[in-house]
XYZ file of N, CA and C in Angstrom:
717
model
N 0.854 -1.192 0.000
C 0.000 0.000 0.000
C 0.887 1.238 0.000
N 0.378 2.303 -0.596
C 1.113 3.556 -0.668
C 0.162 4.720 -0.426
N 0.624 5.694 0.347
C -0.152 6.907 0.560
C 0.156 7.920 -0.534
N -0.861 8.558 -1.080
C -0.696 9.556 -2.138
C -1.210 10.892 -1.624
N -0.381 11.938 -1.677
C -0.812 13.250 -1.188
C -1.616 13.986 -2.261
N -2.024 15.198 -1.927
C -2.891 15.967 -2.830
C -2.221 16.293 -4.155
N -0.896 16.321 -4.148
C -0.163 16.608 -5.385
C 0.047 15.366 -6.237
N -0.413 14.190 -5.727
C -0.260 12.957 -6.487
C 1.054 12.252 -6.257
N 1.822 12.682 -5.257
C 3.122 12.078 -4.975
C 3.018 11.072 -3.827
N 3.870 10.059 -3.843
C 3.903 9.075 -2.762
C 4.375 9.731 -1.469
N 3.667 9.451 -0.375
C 4.014 10.076 0.905
C 4.560 9.079 1.920
N 4.555 7.797 1.582
C 5.102 6.798 2.485
C 6.447 6.304 1.951
N 6.968 5.236 2.530
C 8.289 4.751 2.135
C 8.279 4.286 0.685
N 9.447 4.341 0.053
C 9.567 3.928 -1.343
C 9.141 2.475 -1.504
N 8.306 2.226 -2.491
C 7.817 0.869 -2.706
C 6.558 0.555 -1.932
N 6.189 1.431 -0.982
C 4.957 1.212 -0.217
C 5.154 0.353 1.010
N 4.091 0.221 1.778
C 4.091 -0.535 3.034
C 3.584 -1.944 2.745
N 4.331 -2.947 3.214
C 3.917 -4.336 3.022
C 2.808 -4.683 4.013
N 1.620 -4.895 3.491
C 0.465 -5.164 4.348
C 0.414 -6.632 4.748
N 0.688 -7.547 3.826
C 0.678 -8.979 4.104
C 1.982 -9.584 3.617
N 2.616 -10.394 4.462
C 3.902 -10.980 4.073
C 3.889 -12.501 4.123
N 2.691 -13.096 4.121
C 2.600 -14.550 4.085
C 2.884 -15.042 2.671
N 3.366 -16.282 2.578
C 3.765 -16.810 1.275
C 2.581 -17.318 0.458
N 1.434 -17.566 1.126
C 0.298 -18.085 0.402
C -0.440 -16.964 -0.342
N -1.456 -17.348 -1.075
C -2.160 -16.418 -1.948
C -3.019 -15.435 -1.162
N -2.896 -14.137 -1.487
C -3.819 -13.109 -1.010
C -4.532 -12.522 -2.229
N -5.813 -12.224 -2.059
C -6.564 -11.700 -3.201
C -7.757 -10.898 -2.717
N -8.416 -10.203 -3.667
C -9.677 -9.484 -3.453
C -9.555 -8.458 -2.334
N -8.518 -7.637 -2.375
C -8.335 -6.626 -1.331
C -9.394 -5.525 -1.430
N -9.848 -5.071 -0.250
C -10.793 -3.961 -0.156
C -10.248 -2.967 0.867
N -10.448 -1.667 0.640
C -9.865 -0.645 1.500
C -10.901 0.421 1.804
N -10.985 0.831 3.091
C -11.871 1.922 3.508
C -11.097 2.838 4.446
N -11.564 4.052 4.626
C -10.928 4.985 5.553
C -11.185 4.563 6.995
N -10.248 4.882 7.875
C -10.455 4.629 9.299
C -10.960 5.862 10.027
N -11.193 6.949 9.283
C -11.717 8.171 9.877
C -10.678 9.030 10.557
N -9.409 8.602 10.501
C -8.342 9.355 11.168
C -7.156 9.571 10.236
N -7.402 9.602 8.946
C -6.327 9.808 7.982
C -5.659 8.541 7.523
N -6.015 7.416 8.119
C -5.464 6.121 7.735
C -6.515 5.292 7.029
N -6.287 3.997 6.967
C -7.204 3.120 6.251
C -7.207 1.745 6.887
N -8.268 0.986 6.583
C -8.367 -0.421 6.962
C -8.481 -1.220 5.679
N -7.623 -2.208 5.543
C -7.625 -3.035 4.347
C -7.947 -4.475 4.740
N -8.781 -5.133 3.954
C -9.151 -6.532 4.186
C -8.945 -7.315 2.904
N -8.662 -8.620 3.031
C -8.401 -9.441 1.859
C -8.680 -10.904 2.177
N -8.760 -11.706 1.137
C -8.868 -13.143 1.297
C -7.472 -13.753 1.292
N -7.314 -14.882 2.023
C -5.981 -15.414 2.249
C -6.088 -16.919 2.482
N -5.141 -17.693 1.955
C -5.160 -19.153 2.145
C -4.048 -19.644 3.065
N -3.559 -18.801 3.968
C -2.390 -19.177 4.770
C -2.661 -20.323 5.734
N -3.898 -20.510 6.188
C -4.152 -21.489 7.249
C -5.109 -22.594 6.843
N -5.753 -22.517 5.698
C -6.718 -23.532 5.284
C -6.577 -23.799 3.799
N -7.277 -24.850 3.346
C -7.296 -25.148 1.918
C -8.214 -24.188 1.174
N -9.073 -23.513 1.926
C -9.980 -22.525 1.346
C -9.597 -21.146 1.870
N -10.253 -20.111 1.395
C -9.905 -18.747 1.780
C -10.498 -18.368 3.136
N -9.719 -17.667 3.955
C -10.188 -16.958 5.141
C -10.071 -15.463 4.878
N -10.646 -14.669 5.769
C -10.589 -13.211 5.641
C -9.631 -12.658 6.688
N -8.713 -11.800 6.260
C -7.761 -11.140 7.149
C -7.832 -9.633 6.914
N -7.355 -8.869 7.886
C -7.385 -7.409 7.720
C -6.253 -6.781 8.505
N -5.965 -5.525 8.207
C -4.967 -4.769 8.935
C -5.299 -3.286 8.823
N -4.803 -2.539 9.766
C -4.986 -1.088 9.747
C -3.694 -0.419 9.302
N -3.836 0.631 8.516
C -2.710 1.467 8.114
C -2.907 2.842 8.723
N -1.962 3.276 9.564
C -2.065 4.605 10.148
C -1.755 5.674 9.099
N -2.107 6.908 9.404
C -1.950 7.998 8.444
C -0.497 8.218 8.041
N 0.442 7.853 8.913
C 1.859 8.046 8.582
C 2.457 6.849 7.847
N 1.612 5.890 7.481
C 2.094 4.752 6.709
C 2.660 3.623 7.532
N 2.374 3.590 8.836
C 2.836 2.492 9.675
C 1.681 1.552 9.958
N 2.030 0.288 10.208
C 1.057 -0.742 10.549
C 1.090 -0.998 12.050
N -0.037 -1.373 12.646
C -0.006 -1.726 14.061
C 0.809 -2.986 14.289
N 1.485 -3.038 15.424
C 2.248 -4.219 15.787
C 1.333 -5.435 15.826
N 1.848 -6.578 15.371
C 1.072 -7.818 15.391
C 1.651 -8.757 16.440
N 0.823 -9.136 17.399
C 1.241 -10.077 18.430
C 0.958 -11.488 17.934
N 2.013 -12.257 17.741
C 1.866 -13.616 17.224
C 1.488 -14.579 18.338
N 2.133 -14.438 19.494
C 1.841 -15.341 20.613
C 2.160 -14.646 21.929
N 1.495 -15.097 22.997
C 1.741 -14.591 24.350
C 1.365 -15.697 25.313
N 2.304 -16.106 26.177
C 2.057 -17.228 27.077
C 2.642 -16.972 28.453
N 2.081 -17.649 29.442
C 2.574 -17.615 30.823
C 2.683 -19.053 31.311
N 3.853 -19.416 31.872
C 4.112 -20.802 32.259
C 4.712 -20.854 33.654
N 4.198 -21.768 34.475
C 4.759 -22.005 35.803
C 6.065 -22.778 35.664
N 7.128 -22.274 36.308
C 8.420 -22.963 36.300
C 8.994 -22.939 37.711
N 8.700 -23.993 38.452
C 9.192 -24.125 39.833
C 8.814 -22.922 40.697
N 7.596 -22.449 40.544
C 7.117 -21.350 41.379
C 7.318 -19.977 40.783
N 8.166 -19.855 39.751
C 8.266 -18.607 38.989
C 7.307 -18.678 37.800
N 6.936 -17.519 37.268
C 6.097 -17.483 36.072
C 6.935 -16.935 34.924
N 7.082 -17.741 33.879
C 7.838 -17.333 32.697
C 6.862 -16.805 31.653
N 7.041 -15.537 31.282
C 6.219 -14.914 30.251
C 7.017 -14.860 28.962
N 6.386 -15.188 27.861
C 7.050 -15.159 26.557
C 6.075 -14.642 25.517
N 6.565 -13.804 24.620
C 5.708 -13.333 23.534
C 6.536 -13.089 22.284
N 5.859 -13.140 21.151
C 6.496 -12.950 19.850
C 5.669 -11.956 19.041
N 6.348 -11.040 18.375
C 5.665 -9.995 17.618
C 6.158 -9.971 16.177
N 5.412 -9.259 15.376
C 5.796 -9.021 13.992
C 5.425 -7.582 13.647
N 6.157 -7.005 12.715
C 5.828 -5.671 12.218
C 6.005 -4.589 13.276
N 7.128 -4.621 13.989
C 7.388 -3.586 14.998
C 7.888 -2.313 14.317
N 7.033 -1.324 14.276
C 7.399 -0.001 13.762
C 6.847 1.021 14.753
N 7.686 1.941 15.201
C 7.223 2.997 16.101
C 6.841 2.455 17.477
N 7.359 1.283 17.848
C 7.038 0.699 19.150
C 8.103 1.086 20.168
N 7.669 1.541 21.330
C 8.598 1.985 22.364
C 8.934 0.878 23.355
N 7.898 0.285 23.975
C 8.152 -0.707 25.014
C 6.897 -1.541 25.249
N 7.084 -2.565 26.075
C 5.977 -3.389 26.541
C 5.920 -3.296 28.059
N 4.792 -2.914 28.590
C 4.563 -2.975 30.034
C 3.943 -4.317 30.368
N 4.489 -5.001 31.379
C 3.944 -6.278 31.822
C 3.068 -6.016 33.032
N 1.808 -6.436 32.970
C 0.862 -6.216 34.059
C 0.319 -7.555 34.535
N 0.049 -7.643 35.852
C -0.513 -8.878 36.384
C -1.685 -8.575 37.296
N -2.490 -9.605 37.549
C -3.693 -9.467 38.360
C -3.954 -10.778 39.085
N -4.589 -10.690 40.233
C -4.997 -11.895 40.957
C -6.460 -12.233 40.725
N -7.204 -11.321 40.086
C -8.632 -11.573 39.857
C -9.044 -11.457 38.390
N -8.119 -11.079 37.521
C -8.417 -10.988 36.101
C -9.038 -9.686 35.659
N -9.224 -8.731 36.609
C -9.852 -7.461 36.239
C -9.033 -6.247 36.680
N -8.441 -6.291 37.871
C -7.629 -5.180 38.365
C -6.155 -5.536 38.184
N -5.456 -4.781 37.319
C -4.082 -5.117 36.965
C -3.092 -4.119 37.553
N -1.887 -4.615 37.863
C -0.797 -3.818 38.399
C 0.426 -3.999 37.508
N 1.133 -2.916 37.229
C 2.336 -3.014 36.411
C 3.422 -3.752 37.174
N 4.003 -4.741 36.517
C 5.052 -5.557 37.116
C 6.436 -5.146 36.646
N 6.540 -4.740 35.405
C 7.827 -4.347 34.833
C 7.634 -3.926 33.398
N 8.731 -3.670 32.716
C 8.651 -3.270 31.312
C 9.864 -3.799 30.550
N 9.675 -3.975 29.244
C 10.723 -4.452 28.355
C 10.752 -3.539 27.142
N 11.935 -3.053 26.784
C 12.072 -2.175 25.626
C 11.820 -2.956 24.344
N 11.161 -2.314 23.389
C 10.896 -2.941 22.100
C 12.175 -2.991 21.266
N 12.308 -4.025 20.473
C 13.485 -4.180 19.616
C 13.355 -3.375 18.332
N 12.130 -3.250 17.829
C 11.876 -2.507 16.585
C 12.760 -2.983 15.438
N 12.876 -4.298 15.311
C 13.661 -4.884 14.232
C 12.736 -5.505 13.198
N 13.182 -5.599 11.953
C 12.331 -6.210 10.919
C 12.012 -7.666 11.250
N 10.894 -8.148 10.755
C 10.523 -9.544 10.950
C 9.985 -9.804 12.343
N 10.147 -11.023 12.788
C 9.589 -11.439 14.077
C 10.586 -11.196 15.210
N 10.066 -10.743 16.346
C 10.889 -10.477 17.524
C 10.348 -11.268 18.710
N 11.239 -11.857 19.488
C 10.856 -12.673 20.636
C 11.302 -12.005 21.928
N 10.437 -12.114 22.957
C 10.697 -11.489 24.252
C 10.373 -12.477 25.372
N 10.974 -12.244 26.534
C 10.618 -13.022 27.719
C 10.797 -12.167 28.959
N 10.102 -12.546 30.010
C 10.141 -11.827 31.282
C 9.772 -12.837 32.362
N 10.428 -12.763 33.521
C 10.164 -13.698 34.620
C 9.573 -12.968 35.820
N 8.412 -13.436 36.258
C 7.818 -12.976 37.518
C 8.318 -13.928 38.597
N 9.245 -13.459 39.417
C 9.935 -14.323 40.368
C 9.071 -14.556 41.601
N 8.783 -15.834 41.872
C 8.128 -16.300 43.100
C 6.921 -15.463 43.515
N 5.902 -15.327 42.665
C 4.702 -14.609 43.092
C 4.023 -15.336 44.243
N 3.347 -14.576 45.100
C 2.761 -15.154 46.303
C 1.483 -15.939 46.018
N 0.747 -15.545 44.964
C -0.547 -16.166 44.693
C -0.405 -17.364 43.763
N -1.381 -18.281 43.848
C -1.342 -19.498 43.037
C -1.963 -19.313 41.658
N -2.970 -18.432 41.548
C -3.651 -18.191 40.281
C -3.405 -16.741 39.884
N -2.854 -16.537 38.700
C -2.482 -15.196 38.262
C -2.894 -14.979 36.808
N -3.134 -13.715 36.488
C -3.502 -13.312 35.140
C -2.484 -12.269 34.660
N -2.140 -12.329 33.370
C -1.151 -11.407 32.828
C -1.656 -10.811 31.512
N -1.208 -9.584 31.246
C -1.441 -8.958 29.947
C -0.272 -8.021 29.649
N -0.120 -7.683 28.381
C 0.897 -6.739 27.947
C 0.221 -5.453 27.503
N 0.884 -4.339 27.768
C 0.466 -3.057 27.215
C 1.558 -2.609 26.258
N 1.256 -2.632 24.971
C 2.216 -2.229 23.945
C 2.098 -0.720 23.747
N 3.210 -0.005 23.957
C 3.202 1.464 23.921
C 4.068 1.942 22.763
N 3.479 2.771 21.904
C 4.203 3.332 20.764
C 5.037 4.531 21.195
N 5.976 4.936 20.329
C 6.824 6.096 20.605
C 5.989 7.365 20.731
N 4.888 7.432 19.979
C 4.037 8.626 20.037
C 3.033 8.587 21.177
N 3.109 7.576 22.051
C 2.269 7.523 23.239
C 1.025 6.678 23.113
N 0.673 6.274 21.914
C -0.493 5.412 21.773
C -0.195 4.047 22.380
N -1.219 3.406 22.908
C -1.007 2.107 23.537
C -2.177 1.178 23.245
N -1.901 -0.107 23.405
C -2.911 -1.130 23.159
C -2.618 -2.324 24.050
N -3.689 -2.941 24.594
C -3.536 -4.101 25.457
C -3.667 -5.393 24.655
N -2.931 -6.411 25.096
C -3.059 -7.734 24.499
C -4.195 -8.495 25.184
N -4.380 -9.709 24.738
C -5.291 -10.617 25.435
C -4.721 -10.964 26.808
N -5.571 -11.467 27.676
C -5.172 -11.866 29.033
C -4.882 -13.366 29.049
N -3.751 -13.757 29.674
C -3.431 -15.177 29.833
C -3.423 -15.522 31.317
N -3.767 -16.743 31.623
C -3.895 -17.211 33.004
C -2.891 -18.322 33.274
N -2.356 -18.342 34.485
C -1.459 -19.427 34.880
C -1.819 -19.861 36.297
N -1.775 -21.168 36.533
C -1.996 -21.747 37.863
C -0.679 -22.354 38.320
N -0.180 -21.882 39.445
C 1.116 -22.340 39.951
C 0.909 -23.556 40.843
N 1.609 -24.623 40.527
C 1.537 -25.854 41.310
C 2.518 -25.763 42.474
N 1.975 -25.619 43.670
C 2.829 -25.520 44.865
C 2.797 -26.806 45.694
N 2.282 -27.863 45.127
C 2.274 -29.131 45.843
C 3.703 -29.644 46.000
N 4.143 -29.921 47.236
C 5.508 -30.434 47.399
C 5.674 -31.784 46.698
N 6.757 -32.005 46.016
C 7.012 -33.249 45.310
C 8.101 -34.041 46.015
N 7.961 -35.346 45.945
C 8.881 -36.237 46.617
C 10.003 -36.654 45.682
N 11.130 -37.037 46.286
C 12.230 -37.629 45.539
C 12.228 -39.126 45.811
N 12.049 -39.924 44.750
C 11.938 -41.372 44.892
C 13.130 -42.057 44.236
N 13.543 -43.198 44.848
C 14.665 -43.970 44.295
C 14.413 -45.450 44.515
N 14.688 -46.317 43.550
C 14.959 -45.991 42.141
C 13.644 -45.658 41.429
N 13.755 -45.071 40.289
C 12.566 -44.741 39.500
C 12.955 -44.697 38.022
N 12.573 -45.678 37.246
C 11.627 -46.774 37.494
C 12.157 -47.758 38.559
N 11.213 -48.479 39.179
C 11.542 -49.415 40.255
C 10.956 -50.784 39.941
N 11.541 -51.813 40.592
C 11.070 -53.187 40.375
C 10.543 -53.809 41.657
N 11.368 -53.824 42.709
C 11.000 -54.515 43.943
C 10.658 -53.572 45.090
N 11.335 -52.415 45.136
C 11.098 -51.509 46.249
C 11.202 -50.064 45.753
N 10.647 -49.166 46.542
C 10.775 -47.735 46.285
C 11.176 -47.078 47.598
N 12.117 -46.143 47.541
C 12.584 -45.455 48.736
C 12.318 -43.959 48.600
N 11.842 -43.355 49.682
C 11.545 -41.925 49.708
C 12.725 -41.203 50.328
N 13.265 -40.224 49.597
C 14.439 -39.504 50.053
C 14.036 -38.209 50.764
N 14.910 -37.770 51.686
C 14.833 -36.438 52.315
C 13.565 -36.231 53.140
N 12.971 -37.310 53.639
C 11.816 -37.224 54.526
C 12.096 -38.096 55.746
N 11.860 -37.564 56.928
C 12.060 -38.338 58.150
C 10.789 -39.079 58.522
N 10.940 -40.303 58.998
C 9.793 -41.154 59.300
C 8.865 -40.519 60.341
N 9.442 -39.803 61.310
C 8.612 -39.213 62.375
C 7.695 -38.106 61.863
N 7.948 -37.624 60.651
C 7.089 -36.585 60.070
C 5.867 -37.167 59.374
N 5.885 -38.499 59.139
C 4.932 -39.111 58.215
C 3.824 -39.843 58.959
N 2.612 -39.694 58.446
C 1.460 -40.436 58.960
C 1.260 -41.737 58.183
N 1.225 -41.673 56.857
C 1.148 -42.880 56.041
C 1.600 -42.588 54.623
N 1.838 -43.676 53.886
C 2.263 -43.595 52.487
C 1.269 -44.397 51.663
N 0.817 -43.810 50.553
C -0.173 -44.471 49.714
C 0.349 -44.543 48.277
N -0.001 -45.634 47.591
C 0.261 -45.751 46.159
C -1.082 -45.787 45.446
N -1.229 -44.977 44.411
C -2.494 -44.831 43.699
C -2.261 -45.183 42.235
N -3.095 -46.065 41.693
C -2.958 -46.502 40.314
C -3.467 -45.468 39.331
N -3.256 -45.743 38.041
C -3.669 -44.805 36.995
C -5.183 -44.644 36.916
N -5.933 -45.596 37.503
C -7.389 -45.498 37.527
C -7.902 -44.719 38.727
N -6.965 -44.196 39.563
C -7.348 -43.397 40.722
C -7.605 -44.202 41.983
N -7.446 -45.516 41.920
C -7.701 -46.359 43.091
C -6.423 -46.547 43.923
N -6.599 -46.558 45.240
C -5.469 -46.820 46.129
C -5.128 -48.303 46.071
N -3.873 -48.620 45.792
C -3.452 -50.019 45.677
C -2.519 -50.422 46.808
N -2.078 -49.468 47.608
C -1.163 -49.784 48.703
C -1.200 -48.659 49.727
N -1.178 -49.014 51.000
C -1.023 -48.029 52.075
C -0.070 -48.607 53.112
N 0.891 -47.815 53.549
C 1.936 -48.280 54.466
C 2.139 -47.270 55.578
N 2.561 -47.764 56.721
C 3.019 -46.905 57.806
C 4.492 -46.583 57.586
N 4.982 -45.471 58.111
C 6.386 -45.108 57.903
C 7.327 -46.065 58.626
N 8.513 -46.269 58.047
C 9.574 -47.011 58.727
C 10.852 -46.193 58.662
N 11.835 -46.587 59.430
C 13.050 -45.777 59.555
C 13.796 -45.637 58.237
N 13.732 -46.651 57.382
C 14.454 -46.602 56.110
C 13.644 -45.854 55.029
N 12.372 -45.626 55.292
C 11.456 -45.025 54.304
C 11.545 -45.790 52.980
N 11.598 -47.140 53.101
C 11.705 -48.019 51.937
C 10.539 -48.986 51.967
N 9.889 -49.194 50.770
C 8.634 -49.932 50.750
C 8.606 -50.933 49.603
N 8.056 -52.111 49.921
C 7.984 -53.199 48.948
C 6.874 -52.908 47.936
N 7.234 -52.929 46.641
C 6.232 -52.736 45.588
C 6.245 -53.903 44.610
N 6.870 -55.009 45.006
C 7.005 -56.144 44.094
C 5.650 -56.728 43.707
N 4.636 -56.535 44.553
C 3.312 -57.096 44.267
C 2.487 -56.238 43.312
N 2.966 -55.022 43.010
C 2.210 -54.139 42.132
C 2.392 -54.551 40.667
N 1.356 -54.323 39.869
C 1.428 -54.595 38.441
C 2.309 -53.547 37.749
N 2.838 -53.912 36.612
C 3.629 -52.971 35.816
C 2.764 -51.776 35.418
N 3.318 -50.569 35.577
C 2.555 -49.378 35.203
C 3.053 -48.139 35.916
N 2.302 -47.061 35.762
C 2.618 -45.775 36.365
C 1.739 -45.566 37.592
N 2.353 -45.103 38.693
C 1.641 -44.893 39.944
C 1.962 -43.514 40.522
N 1.057 -43.039 41.340
C 1.293 -41.847 42.146
C 1.558 -42.287 43.578
N 2.680 -41.828 44.134
C 2.957 -42.078 45.541
C 2.567 -40.835 46.330
N 1.697 -41.017 47.283
C 1.148 -39.911 48.083
C 1.603 -40.086 49.520
N 2.287 -39.065 50.030
C 2.769 -39.091 51.406
C 1.978 -38.087 52.239
N 1.313 -38.590 53.274
C 0.521 -37.737 54.173
C 1.318 -37.516 55.453
N 1.609 -36.258 55.746
C 2.379 -35.957 56.953
C 1.464 -35.819 58.169
N 2.092 -35.796 59.337
C 1.328 -35.691 60.573
C 0.673 -34.317 60.731
N 1.205 -33.322 60.022
C 0.564 -32.006 60.046
C -0.535 -31.891 58.993
N -0.884 -33.042 58.352
C -1.951 -33.169 57.353
C -1.586 -32.579 55.983
N -0.345 -32.104 55.810
C 0.078 -31.681 54.482
C 0.362 -32.919 53.633
N 0.327 -32.741 52.320
C 0.456 -33.863 51.393
C 1.556 -33.564 50.384
N 2.400 -34.568 50.115
C 3.391 -34.487 49.048
C 3.156 -35.638 48.105
N 3.416 -35.424 46.820
C 3.168 -36.477 45.848
C 4.335 -36.588 44.875
N 4.432 -37.726 44.231
C 5.382 -37.918 43.150
C 4.918 -39.109 42.317
N 5.431 -39.187 41.119
C 5.046 -40.254 40.191
C 6.218 -41.247 40.083
N 5.872 -42.551 40.016
C 6.929 -43.532 39.786
C 6.412 -44.611 38.835
N 7.366 -45.280 38.213
C 7.031 -46.350 37.287
C 7.438 -47.682 37.891
N 6.506 -48.658 37.894
C 6.802 -50.025 38.346
C 7.065 -50.879 37.114
N 8.261 -51.469 37.059
C 8.619 -52.313 35.926
C 8.436 -53.786 36.252
């Protein structure tokens, strides 16, 4: 696309602005004004299906396209939350503000990352270190150099704070031993099959070692119930 001024001369970059850069077929483009000196263009495209879908983009009055967010994710990693996002078409972008919420509606700024403003796709990451809450919501605020801003979609993450056990050996054949737990802390030990049924329950012993030779081959959950009623779990394979 190219902007033409009243004198009939091109007003945007030489060669025009690339609206679509997918390798598949685009056709039947339509263009209307956005009411602010720019335009909205829509077209048919076969990038994702055997048949045509409809795609669109906005062109600002200065010949720039809005940033395109390709992906945005939040992942629990040992109690930290890893945020990652990928963008395309970064022009006139200043930074990304990272915001989080505990209820999905009231957000607080957590930090910011400067935009790369490089051609093609750009990848970013940010770590929320050891948040106190188990369920969190995140969004990005993309801020342009001229002050305009736009929010991304909201992503949710649930942090697993269940203590996990260290088992040896794993996979196991005849016995399983629980490491780094003292017997006096434990109320009982349970083995649960893949169907959710309890197949074994044991009282603690000084070695924290338990016979599993009678169990069938398969994957099991070992559940340790402490005397303070807290629960730790881990998965083991019986060969």
